[in-house]
Coordinates of C-alpha atoms (C1' of nucleotides) in Angstrom, one line a residue:
Chain Y
X12 CA 21.7 42.4 -3.3
X13 CA 24.6 39.7 -3.0
X14 CA 26.2 39.6 0.1
X15 CA 29.4 41.5 0.0
X16 CA 31.6 39.2 2.2
X17 CA 33.3 36.2 0.5
X18 CA 33.3 33.4 2.9
X19 CA 35.2 30.1 2.3
X20 CA 36.0 27.1 4.2
X21 CA 38.2 24.2 4.7
X22 CA 37.0 21.3 6.5
X23 CA 38.1 21.3 10.3
X24 CA 40.4 18.6 10.3
X25 CA 40.6 15.7 12.7
X26 CA 43.6 16.3 15.2
X27 CA 44.2 12.6 15.7
X28 CA 47.3 12.9 13.7
X29 CA 49.5 15.4 12.2
X30 CA 48.6 16.6 9.0
X31 CA 49.5 15.1 5.7
X32 CA 49.6 16.0 1.8
X33 CA 45.8 15.3 1.5
X34 CA 44.8 18.0 4.3
X35 CA 47.7 20.6 2.6
X36 CA 46.0 19.9 -0.7
X37 CA 42.5 21.3 0.3
X38 CA 43.8 23.9 2.3
X39 CA 46.2 25.4 -0.3
X40 CA 43.2 25.2 -2.9
X41 CA 41.2 27.2 -0.4
X42 CA 43.6 29.8 0.0
X43 CA 44.3 30.5 -3.6
X44 CA 40.7 31.2 -3.9
X45 CA 40.6 33.1 -0.8
X46 CA 43.6 35.1 -2.0
X47 CA 42.3 35.6 -5.6
X48 CA 38.8 37.0 -4.4
X49 CA 40.8 39.3 -2.3
X50 CA 43.1 40.3 -5.0
X51 CA 39.6 41.0 -6.9
X52 CA 39.0 43.5 -4.5
X53 CA 36.4 41.2 -2.4
X54 CA 36.2 41.3 1.4
X55 CA 36.8 37.9 2.2
X56 CA 36.6 35.4 5.4
X57 CA 38.6 32.4 5.2
X58 CA 37.7 30.2 8.0
X59 CA 39.9 26.9 8.8
X60 CA 40.1 24.9 12.4
X61 CA 40.7 21.6 14.0
X62 CA 37.7 18.9 14.8
X63 CA 38.7 17.7 18.4
X64 CA 35.8 15.7 20.0
X65 CA 34.9 12.0 19.5
X66 CA 35.9 8.7 20.5
X67 CA 38.8 8.3 18.0
X68 CA 40.5 11.4 19.7
X69 CA 39.9 10.2 23.1
X70 CA 41.5 6.7 22.1
X71 CA 44.6 8.4 20.8
X72 CA 45.2 10.8 23.8
X73 CA 45.0 7.5 25.9
X74 CA 47.4 5.9 24.1
X75 CA 49.6 8.7 24.7
X76 CA 48.9 8.8 28.2
X77 CA 47.2 12.0 27.8
X78 CA 43.6 13.7 28.7
X79 CA 42.1 14.5 25.2
X80 CA 42.4 18.2 26.1
X81 CA 46.1 17.8 26.7
X82 CA 46.5 15.5 23.4
X83 CA 44.9 18.2 21.2
X84 CA 46.5 21.3 22.9
X85 CA 49.8 19.8 22.0
X86 CA 49.0 18.5 18.7
X87 CA 47.3 22.0 17.0
X88 CA 50.4 23.9 17.0
X89 CA 51.6 20.9 14.4
X90 CA 49.0 22.0 12.4
X91 CA 48.9 25.6 12.4
X92 CA 52.9 25.6 11.8
X93 CA 52.3 23.9 8.4
X94 CA 49.8 26.3 7.5
X95 CA 52.0 28.9 8.2
X96 CA 54.8 27.1 6.2
X97 CA 52.2 27.2 3.3
X98 CA 51.6 30.9 3.6
X99 CA 47.8 30.2 4.3
X100 CA 46.0 33.6 4.7
X101 CA 43.1 32.2 7.0
X102 CA 41.3 35.0 9.2
X103 CA 40.3 32.8 12.0
X104 CA 41.4 29.2 13.0
X105 CA 38.4 27.5 15.3
X106 CA 38.6 24.7 17.4
X107 CA 35.6 22.6 18.6
X108 CA 36.8 22.6 21.9
X109 CA 36.7 26.3 22.1
X110 CA 33.5 28.1 24.4
X111 CA 32.7 30.1 21.4
X112 CA 31.8 26.8 19.5
X113 CA 30.3 24.8 22.4
X114 CA 28.0 27.0 23.3
X115 CA 26.5 28.0 20.3
X116 CA 26.6 24.1 19.4
X117 CA 24.2 23.4 22.4
X118 CA 21.9 26.5 21.4
X119 CA 21.5 25.1 18.0
X120 CA 20.7 21.3 19.2
X121 CA 18.2 22.8 21.6
X122 CA 16.6 24.5 19.1
X123 CA 16.2 21.8 17.1
X124 CA 15.0 19.6 20.0
X125 CA 12.4 22.5 20.7
X126 CA 11.0 22.3 17.1
X127 CA 10.7 18.7 17.2
X128 CA 13.5 17.7 14.8
X129 CA 15.2 15.4 17.2
X130 CA 13.8 12.5 19.4
X131 CA 14.9 9.6 21.6
X132 CA 15.2 6.5 19.6
X133 CA 17.0 3.2 19.5
X134 CA 20.3 2.8 17.5
X135 CA 20.3 -1.1 16.8
X136 CA 24.0 -1.8 15.7
X137 CA 26.3 -4.9 15.4
X138 CA 29.0 -4.3 17.7
X139 CA 32.4 -5.7 17.5
X140 CA 34.0 -6.1 20.8
X141 CA 37.6 -6.2 19.2
X142 CA 36.8 -3.1 17.2
X143 CA 35.0 -1.5 19.8
X144 CA 32.8 0.0 16.9
X145 CA 29.5 -0.5 15.4
X146 CA 29.9 -2.3 12.2
X147 CA 27.5 -2.1 9.0
X148 CA 26.1 -5.3 7.8
X149 CA 28.1 -5.1 4.5
X150 CA 31.1 -4.1 6.1
X151 CA 31.1 -8.2 7.4
X152 CA 32.1 -11.0 5.8
X153 CA 29.7 -14.0 6.2
X154 CA 28.7 -12.2 9.3
X155 CA 32.0 -11.7 10.8
X156 CA 34.3 -8.7 11.6
X157 CA 37.0 -9.3 8.7
X158 CA 39.5 -7.7 11.1
X159 CA 38.7 -10.2 14.1
X160 CA 36.8 -12.9 12.5
X161 CA 34.2 -12.9 15.2
X162 CA 30.6 -12.7 15.1
X163 CA 29.7 -8.8 16.5
X164 CA 27.0 -8.6 19.1
X165 CA 23.6 -7.0 18.5
X166 CA 23.6 -4.2 20.6
X167 CA 20.9 -1.4 21.3
X168 CA 21.9 2.1 22.2
X169 CA 19.6 4.7 23.4
X170 CA 20.3 7.6 21.2
X171 CA 18.7 10.8 20.0
X172 CA 18.2 11.0 16.3
X173 CA 17.7 13.9 13.9
X174 CA 14.9 13.6 11.2
X175 CA 17.1 13.5 8.5
X176 CA 14.3 11.4 6.4
X177 CA 12.2 14.6 6.3
X178 CA 14.6 16.3 4.0
X179 CA 15.2 14.1 1.2
X180 CA 12.8 15.7 -1.4
X181 CA 13.9 19.5 -0.2
X182 CA 17.6 18.3 -1.0
X183 CA 16.7 16.9 -4.1
X184 CA 14.7 20.0 -5.3
X185 CA 17.9 22.2 -4.0
X186 CA 20.4 20.1 -6.3
X187 CA 17.9 20.1 -9.0
X188 CA 17.3 23.8 -9.1
X189 CA 20.6 25.2 -8.0
X190 CA 23.4 23.1 -9.8
X191 CA 26.3 25.1 -8.2
X192 CA 25.0 23.7 -4.8
X193 CA 27.2 20.5 -5.2
X194 CA 30.3 20.4 -7.5
X195 CA 31.7 18.9 -9.4
X196 CA 28.6 18.0 -11.3
X197 CA 29.3 14.2 -11.1
X198 CA 29.4 14.4 -7.2
X199 CA 25.9 16.1 -7.5
X200 CA 24.7 13.3 -9.3
X201 CA 26.4 10.9 -6.8
X202 CA 24.4 12.4 -4.0
X203 CA 21.2 12.9 -5.9
X204 CA 20.9 9.1 -6.8
X205 CA 21.9 8.3 -3.3
X206 CA 19.1 10.4 -1.7
X207 CA 16.5 9.3 -4.3
X208 CA 17.0 6.1 -2.8
X209 CA 15.5 7.5 0.4
X210 CA 17.2 8.7 4.0
X211 CA 17.0 7.4 7.3
X212 CA 17.2 9.5 10.3
X213 CA 20.3 9.9 11.9
X214 CA 21.8 8.9 14.9
X215 CA 23.2 11.9 16.7
X216 CA 24.3 11.3 20.0
X217 CA 26.4 8.8 21.9
X218 CA 26.6 7.5 25.3
X219 CA 29.6 5.2 25.6
X220 CA 32.0 8.0 26.1
X221 CA 31.8 11.4 27.2
X222 CA 34.5 13.4 25.2
X223 CA 32.0 15.9 23.2
X224 CA 29.4 18.5 23.7
X225 CA 26.6 17.3 26.0
X226 CA 23.3 17.5 24.9
X227 CA 21.8 20.1 26.7
X228 CA 18.6 18.8 27.7
X229 CA 20.3 15.2 28.7
X230 CA 24.0 15.5 29.7
X231 CA 24.4 11.5 29.6
X232 CA 24.6 11.7 25.8
X233 CA 27.1 13.9 24.2
X234 CA 26.8 15.0 20.6
X235 CA 28.1 13.0 17.9
X236 CA 31.1 14.5 16.8
X237 CA 30.0 15.1 12.8
X238 CA 26.9 17.1 14.0
X239 CA 29.3 19.1 16.4
X240 CA 32.2 19.8 13.7
X241 CA 29.8 20.9 10.9
X242 CA 28.7 23.8 12.9
X243 CA 32.0 25.6 13.0
X244 CA 31.0 26.9 9.9
X245 CA 28.5 29.0 11.7
X246 CA 29.9 29.2 15.5
X247 CA 33.2 30.7 14.1
X248 CA 30.8 33.6 12.2
X249 CA 29.0 34.4 15.2
X250 CA 25.9 32.0 15.2
X251 CA 24.8 32.2 18.7
X252 CA 26.8 34.7 19.8
X253 CA 27.0 37.7 17.6
X254 CA 23.8 37.4 15.1
X255 CA 24.5 40.6 13.4
X256 CA 28.1 39.0 12.6
X257 CA 26.5 36.1 11.7
X258 CA 23.9 37.5 9.1
X259 CA 26.8 39.4 7.5
X260 CA 29.1 36.5 6.9
X261 CA 26.6 33.5 6.6
X262 CA 26.0 31.6 4.1
X263 CA 29.1 30.4 3.2
X264 CA 30.2 31.1 -0.6
X265 CA 32.4 27.7 -0.9
X266 CA 33.0 24.9 1.5
X267 CA 36.1 23.1 0.2
X268 CA 36.0 19.4 1.0
X269 CA 37.7 16.1 0.1
X270 CA 35.2 13.5 -1.6
X271 CA 35.2 11.4 1.2
X272 CA 33.2 13.5 3.3
X273 CA 30.9 14.4 0.7
X274 CA 27.9 13.2 2.7
X275 CA 28.1 15.0 5.7
X276 CA 28.3 18.4 3.8
X277 CA 26.0 18.1 1.2
X278 CA 23.2 16.0 3.2
X279 CA 23.5 16.4 6.7
X280 CA 24.8 19.6 7.0
X281 CA 22.2 21.5 4.4
X282 CA 19.5 19.3 6.3
X283 CA 20.2 20.5 9.8
X284 CA 20.4 24.2 8.4
X285 CA 16.7 23.7 6.8
X286 CA 15.5 22.3 10.0
X287 CA 16.5 25.5 11.6
X288 CA 15.4 27.6 8.3
X289 CA 19.0 29.1 8.0
X290 CA 20.4 30.0 4.8
X291 CA 22.2 27.3 3.0
X292 CA 26.0 27.3 1.5
X293 CA 25.9 28.3 -2.0
X294 CA 28.4 25.7 -3.1
X295 CA 29.9 22.7 -1.6
X296 CA 33.1 21.5 -3.6
X297 CA 34.6 18.2 -3.3
X298 CA 37.8 17.5 -4.8
X299 CA 39.2 13.9 -5.3
X300 CA 42.2 12.3 -3.6
X301 CA 45.9 12.2 -4.1
X302 CA 47.8 9.5 -5.0
X303 CA 51.4 9.1 -4.3
X304 CA 53.3 7.4 -7.6
X305 CA 56.8 7.8 -9.0
X306 CA 60.2 6.4 -7.8
X307 CA 61.7 8.7 -5.2
X308 CA 58.8 8.4 -2.6
X309 CA 57.2 5.1 -4.0
X310 CA 57.5 3.5 -0.5
X311 CA 55.7 6.2 0.9
X312 CA 52.0 6.4 1.6
X313 CA 50.1 9.8 1.2
X314 CA 49.7 9.7 5.0
X315 CA 53.6 9.0 5.3
X316 CA 54.8 12.5 3.6
X317 CA 55.0 15.4 5.5
X318 CA 54.3 18.6 3.8
X319 CA 57.3 19.9 5.5
X320 CA 59.4 17.6 3.3
X321 CA 58.3 19.2 0.1
X322 CA 58.2 22.8 1.5
X323 CA 62.0 22.1 2.3
X324 CA 63.1 21.2 -1.6
X325 CA 60.5 23.2 -3.3
X326 CA 59.5 26.1 -0.8
X327 CA 56.0 27.3 -0.5
X328 CA 55.3 28.9 -3.6
X329 CA 56.5 25.7 -5.3
X330 CA 54.5 23.8 -3.4
X331 CA 51.4 25.5 -3.7
X332 CA 52.0 25.9 -7.3
X333 CA 52.8 22.2 -8.3
X334 CA 49.6 20.9 -6.4
X335 CA 47.2 23.6 -7.9
X336 CA 48.7 23.3 -11.4
X337 CA 49.5 19.6 -11.8
X338 CA 46.3 18.3 -10.6
X339 CA 42.8 19.0 -12.4
X340 CA 40.9 20.1 -9.6
X341 CA 37.8 17.9 -8.7
X342 CA 39.1 15.0 -10.1
X343 CA 41.8 12.4 -8.0
X344 CA 45.3 13.4 -9.0
X345 CA 48.9 11.6 -8.8
X346 CA 51.7 13.2 -6.8
X347 CA 55.0 12.0 -7.6
X348 CA 58.3 13.6 -7.0
X349 CA 59.6 13.4 -10.4
X350 CA 56.6 15.3 -11.6
X351 CA 56.8 17.9 -9.1
X352 CA 60.5 18.6 -10.3
X353 CA 59.6 18.8 -13.9
X354 CA 56.6 21.2 -13.3
X355 CA 58.8 23.2 -11.0
X356 CA 62.2 23.3 -13.2
X357 CA 59.9 23.7 -16.4
X358 CA 57.4 26.3 -15.3
X359 CA 58.7 28.3 -12.1
X360 CA 62.8 28.0 -12.9
X361 CA 62.9 28.3 -16.6
X362 CA 59.9 30.1 -17.8
X363 CA 59.1 32.5 -15.0
X364 CA 62.2 32.7 -13.0
X365 CA 64.2 33.2 -15.6
X366 CA 62.2 35.9 -17.5
X367 CA 62.6 38.0 -14.3
X368 CA 66.5 37.4 -14.0
X369 CA 66.8 38.4 -17.5
X370 CA 64.7 41.2 -17.5
X371 CA 66.1 42.8 -14.5
X372 CA 69.5 42.1 -15.6
X373 CA 68.7 44.0 -19.0
X374 CA 67.4 46.9 -17.1
X375 CA 70.3 46.8 -14.9
X376 CA 72.9 46.6 -17.8
X377 CA 71.5 48.7 -20.4
X378 CA 69.5 51.4 -18.3
X379 CA 71.8 51.5 -15.2
X380 CA 68.8 50.0 -13.5
X381 CA 66.2 52.3 -13.7
X382 CA 62.9 52.1 -15.2
X383 CA 62.6 54.2 -18.1
X384 CA 59.6 56.6 -19.2
X385 CA 56.4 55.3 -19.8
X386 CA 55.6 54.6 -23.6
X387 CA 53.4 56.6 -25.5
X388 CA 50.9 54.9 -27.4
X389 CA 52.4 55.9 -30.5
X390 CA 55.5 54.2 -29.5
X391 CA 53.7 50.8 -29.4
X392 CA 54.6 48.7 -32.4
X393 CA 53.0 45.0 -33.2
X394 CA 55.0 43.0 -30.5
X395 CA 53.9 45.2 -27.8
X396 CA 50.5 45.1 -29.1
X397 CA 50.6 41.4 -29.6
X398 CA 51.8 41.1 -25.8
X399 CA 49.3 43.4 -24.5
X400 CA 46.6 41.2 -26.3
X401 CA 47.9 37.9 -24.6
X402 CA 48.2 39.3 -21.4
X403 CA 44.4 40.8 -21.6
X404 CA 43.4 37.6 -22.9
X405 CA 45.1 35.8 -19.8
X406 CA 43.4 37.9 -17.5
X407 CA 39.9 36.8 -18.9
X408 CA 40.8 33.5 -18.8
X409 CA 41.9 33.2 -15.5
X410 CA 39.0 35.1 -14.3
X411 CA 36.6 32.7 -16.0
X412 CA 38.5 29.4 -14.6
X413 CA 38.6 30.9 -11.3
X414 CA 34.7 31.7 -11.6
X415 CA 34.4 27.9 -12.7
X416 CA 36.5 26.8 -9.4
X417 CA 38.9 25.5 -11.7
X418 CA 42.4 26.7 -10.5
X419 CA 44.3 24.1 -12.9
X420 CA 42.9 26.0 -15.8
X421 CA 43.7 29.3 -14.2
X422 CA 47.3 28.8 -13.7
X423 CA 47.6 26.9 -17.1
X424 CA 46.1 30.4 -18.8
X425 CA 48.4 32.3 -16.9
X426 CA 51.4 30.8 -18.5
X427 CA 50.1 32.1 -21.8
X428 CA 51.4 35.4 -20.7
X429 CA 54.6 34.3 -19.3
X430 CA 55.6 32.5 -22.5
X431 CA 54.4 35.3 -24.7
X432 CA 56.7 37.5 -22.7
X433 CA 59.8 35.2 -23.0
X434 CA 58.8 35.1 -26.6
X435 CA 58.7 39.0 -27.2
X436 CA 62.2 39.1 -25.7
X437 CA 63.6 37.3 -28.5
X438 CA 61.5 39.2 -31.1
X439 CA 62.8 42.5 -30.1
X440 CA 66.1 41.3 -28.9
X441 CA 67.2 44.4 -26.6
X442 CA 70.7 43.2 -26.7
X443 CA 70.8 44.4 -30.3
X444 CA 69.0 47.4 -29.8
X445 CA 71.5 48.2 -26.9
X446 CA 74.4 47.9 -29.5
X447 CA 73.1 51.0 -31.3
X448 CA 72.8 54.7 -30.0
X449 CA 70.0 55.4 -32.7
X450 CA 68.0 52.5 -30.9
X451 CA 68.0 54.0 -27.6
X452 CA 64.4 55.0 -26.9
X453 CA 63.5 51.9 -28.7
X454 CA 65.3 49.8 -26.2
X455 CA 63.6 51.9 -22.9
X456 CA 60.2 51.2 -24.4
X457 CA 60.8 47.5 -25.2
X458 CA 62.4 47.2 -21.5
X459 CA 59.7 49.4 -19.9
X460 CA 57.2 47.2 -21.3
X461 CA 58.9 43.8 -20.2
X462 CA 59.2 45.7 -16.5
X463 CA 55.9 46.3 -16.4
X464 CA 54.9 42.7 -17.8
X465 CA 56.6 41.6 -14.6
X466 CA 54.7 43.8 -12.4
X467 CA 51.8 42.3 -13.8
X468 CA 52.8 38.9 -13.3
X469 CA 53.4 39.7 -9.9
X470 CA 49.8 40.7 -9.5
X471 CA 48.6 37.7 -11.3
X472 CA 50.6 35.3 -9.5
X473 CA 50.1 36.6 -6.0
X474 CA 47.1 34.3 -5.0
X475 CA 49.3 31.4 -5.9
X476 CA 52.7 32.6 -5.1
X477 CA 52.7 35.0 -2.6
X478 CA 56.1 34.9 -1.5
X479 CA 57.7 35.0 -5.3
X480 CA 55.1 37.8 -5.9
X481 CA 56.1 40.1 -3.3
X482 CA 59.8 39.8 -4.0
X483 CA 59.6 40.6 -7.7
X484 CA 57.5 43.6 -6.4
X485 CA 59.9 45.0 -4.7
X486 CA 62.7 44.1 -7.0
X487 CA 60.7 46.6 -9.4
X488 CA 61.2 49.2 -7.0
X489 CA 57.5 49.2 -6.0
X490 CA 56.4 50.4 -2.6
X491 CA 54.0 48.5 -0.3
X492 CA 52.9 45.0 -0.7
X493 CA 51.4 42.9 -3.8
X494 CA 48.9 41.8 -1.2
X495 CA 47.2 45.1 -0.8
X496 CA 46.8 45.8 -4.4
X497 CA 43.3 45.2 -6.1
X498 CA 43.7 43.7 -9.6
X499 CA 40.8 45.2 -11.5
X500 CA 42.5 48.8 -10.4
X501 CA 46.1 48.1 -11.5
X502 CA 45.8 45.4 -13.7
X503 CA 46.5 47.3 -16.4
X504 CA 49.7 48.6 -18.5
X505 CA 51.7 51.6 -17.8
X506 CA 51.6 52.0 -14.1
X507 CA 55.2 51.0 -13.2
X508 CA 56.6 54.4 -12.1
X509 CA 59.6 56.0 -14.1
X510 CA 62.9 55.8 -12.4
X511 CA 62.2 53.0 -10.2
X512 CA 65.3 51.5 -9.2
X513 CA 65.2 47.6 -10.0
X514 CA 67.5 45.3 -8.4
X515 CA 68.2 42.0 -10.0
X516 CA 68.6 39.5 -6.8
X517 CA 68.9 35.8 -6.4
X518 CA 67.2 33.7 -8.7
X519 CA 63.4 33.2 -7.6
X520 CA 63.2 29.8 -8.7
X521 CA 66.4 28.2 -8.5
X522 CA 66.6 25.0 -10.7
X523 CA 66.4 21.7 -8.8
X524 CA 69.0 19.6 -10.2
X525 CA 68.1 15.9 -10.3
X526 CA 70.5 13.4 -9.2
X527 CA 71.2 10.2 -11.4
Chain Z
rG29 C1' 24.6 -6.4 -8.1
rG30 C1' 22.6 -0.9 -8.9
rC31 C1' 24.1 3.7 -10.3
rG32 C1' 28.0 7.2 -12.9
rG33 C1' 32.6 8.0 -14.7
rC34 C1' 37.1 7.2 -17.6
rG35 C1' 40.2 5.0 -21.9
rU36 C1' 43.1 10.7 -27.5
rA37 C1' 51.2 11.8 -29.2
rG38 C1' 56.8 8.6 -25.3
rC39 C1' 54.3 11.4 -20.3
rU40 C1' 50.1 14.6 -18.2
rC41 C1' 45.7 15.8 -20.4
rA42 C1' 42.3 19.5 -23.4
rG43 C1' 38.8 18.8 -27.3
rG44 C1' 31.9 16.2 -27.2
rG45 C1' 29.0 15.8 -35.2
rG46 C1' 32.9 19.4 -40.1
rC47 C1' 41.0 19.0 -42.0
rA48 C1' 43.2 15.5 -34.5
rG49 C1' 45.0 19.5 -30.5
rA50 C1' 48.3 21.9 -26.1
rG51 C1' 52.3 21.5 -22.5
rC52 C1' 56.5 18.5 -21.0
rA53 C1' 59.9 14.8 -23.2
rA54 C1' 62.6 13.6 -27.8
rG55 C1' 65.1 15.7 -32.6
rC56 C1' 67.1 19.6 -35.5
rG57 C1' 68.2 25.0 -36.1
rG58 C1' 68.6 30.2 -33.9
rC59 C1' 69.9 33.4 -30.1
rU60 C1' 73.4 35.3 -26.1
rC61 C1' 70.1 39.4 -21.8
rA62 C1' 69.1 35.2 -18.8
rU63 C1' 68.8 30.1 -13.5
rA64 C1' 72.8 24.4 -19.1
rA65 C1' 68.5 29.3 -20.0
rU66 C1' 65.3 31.2 -24.0
rC67 C1' 63.0 31.5 -29.2
rG68 C1' 61.8 28.9 -33.8
rC69 C1' 60.7 24.6 -36.7
rU70 C1' 60.0 18.8 -36.9
rG71 C1' 57.5 14.5 -35.7
rU72 C1' 55.2 10.0 -34.5
rG73 C1' 48.2 9.2 -33.2
rU74 C1' 44.3 2.1 -35.9
rC75 C1' 41.3 9.1 -30.4
rG76 C1' 40.3 1.1 -25.9
rG77 C1' 37.5 -2.8 -29.4
rU78 C1' 33.5 -4.4 -32.5
rG79 C1' 29.4 -3.0 -34.8
rG80 C1' 25.8 0.8 -36.0
rU81 C1' 23.2 6.2 -37.0
rU82 C1' 25.2 10.0 -40.7
rC83 C1' 27.0 12.9 -46.7
rG84 C1' 30.4 13.0 -42.5
rA85 C1' 32.0 10.0 -35.8
rG86 C1' 37.6 10.8 -30.9
rU87 C1' 32.7 13.2 -30.9
rC88 C1' 26.2 10.4 -31.1
rC89 C1' 23.6 5.1 -30.3
rA90 C1' 24.5 -0.3 -28.8
rC91 C1' 27.6 -4.5 -27.1
rC92 C1' 32.6 -5.9 -25.4
rC93 C1' 37.3 -5.0 -22.8
rG94 C1' 40.3 -2.4 -19.3
rC95 C1' 40.6 0.8 -15.3
rC96 C1' 38.1 3.8 -11.5
rG97 C1' 34.1 6.3 -8.2
rC98 C1' 29.6 5.9 -5.2
rU99 C1' 26.5 2.3 -2.7
rA100 C1' 25.3 6.9 4.1
rC101 C1' 25.7 7.5 11.3
rC102 C1' 35.0 5.3 11.7
rA103 C1' 36.6 12.4 11.2

RNA sequence: GGCGGCGUAGCUCAGGGGCAGAGCAAGCGGCUCAUAAUCGCUGUGUCGGUGGUUCGAGUCCACCCGCCGCUACCA
């Protein structure tokens, strides 16, 4: 009995600054997967949100002359507006400052405490006054802070600790018996290697500042921000507030994260859940980093580029497609303006957009804009059969790639169908058929197949390019929205209704002309 | 230092014992429905180096060179 709801998450983002390309990358990938699962007919719950506690937020707010709550309230819209601009289809958006989160977090901590999983201990650390932070011994250069050149003070602080060290064996067993628990494989090997070296208990409270969720039995302490933040994945789906809902949605099918936060999601988070005997997320998938290269933005860093800059130039569809297609998901990848223009023009403007233009044009010109009668089996010739074969192979390859969490391979596969449709046009040359009255029915058959191919592409590409897919759908005279269609039901030939009026419209993806 | 990964066409990468591949870029040809588009054909490779195993090695092994990741309580 598998759970019916497919639950995917992005990390909740730390709102001490505005979103950059890296945040958008994770979020777009998660959205692609969420939309794909919905298109397969699955019920999906897609969660994202913001992480708003901790010392860094407090400092950022102070620097801006605001209270931490005022700071987060004014910056959260900067995040939600980017997600809206990227057509992110999240079902919920949780903020860790919401009561629905903070209350259940306290319950979670109290439960851990009651079970003896938390104890009061001392954190001994090296504190740099200049940084106002604890330093790890290996961060120091000759025993001095590399930033301030001073010798940090040895400081002891009373903290609550979680018995993380008890869970090393169970974590190792999990990773060894369930390979999909941490992906890609290289990331699983990383945590496996580290945890085999042993685990220390984890300090989970702070006393030096108060911007956080109070420890329920000792409110001098606030919960360490990561411990609070990780719980968003369960508080948002009813943990501690609606147990029936929680049981229906949890566990997550996939937590998407960047590789920088792998440790928290594959060690600390599962150990916390184990401690309360809660189900574990099925997969934590850690993708790589984006690097910025190329000329046009060579002076920019990743954090210096706003997603808005690229959305303005390429549209949300172009943005989503580029990052999902050009970067092998899981590994590190390079972003460059030049590569993005090249990919956009070649795949979207030339291959796909132009295919739509030429087909819609020919139907308007040769068939008065009306979708002809659905071809009979007997009217199909070799080229039609070949295109159908390619389409079926493509859909199967996409399914395989998405099951493997390889969006880049899925899109690569998708283009086999787009290319085949273009070569089919050349093969059957409708403009020649149009000159011969005796070929009238043949002309109808090939143009029907092409229009129907566009319908199938609209379904196929909706998860990655929702705007273009909806546009194309309506240009084919189809009712309703692609969003509401189920691929396994409608992803076959011959479902485009006879008599639909097509409209040509503007190019779906206007070419981007490069200056110089 | 330890553990792990990568190095294949001009570019981005796939392939993991049996005739070196894809897309893009380039060159040539075709077509005229289309967004200077599209279709077809064509390259070029010491598969990072050296040495091994094997009838046979991008592929397996050893060493070397060059990049890179991880090495936990800053989100």
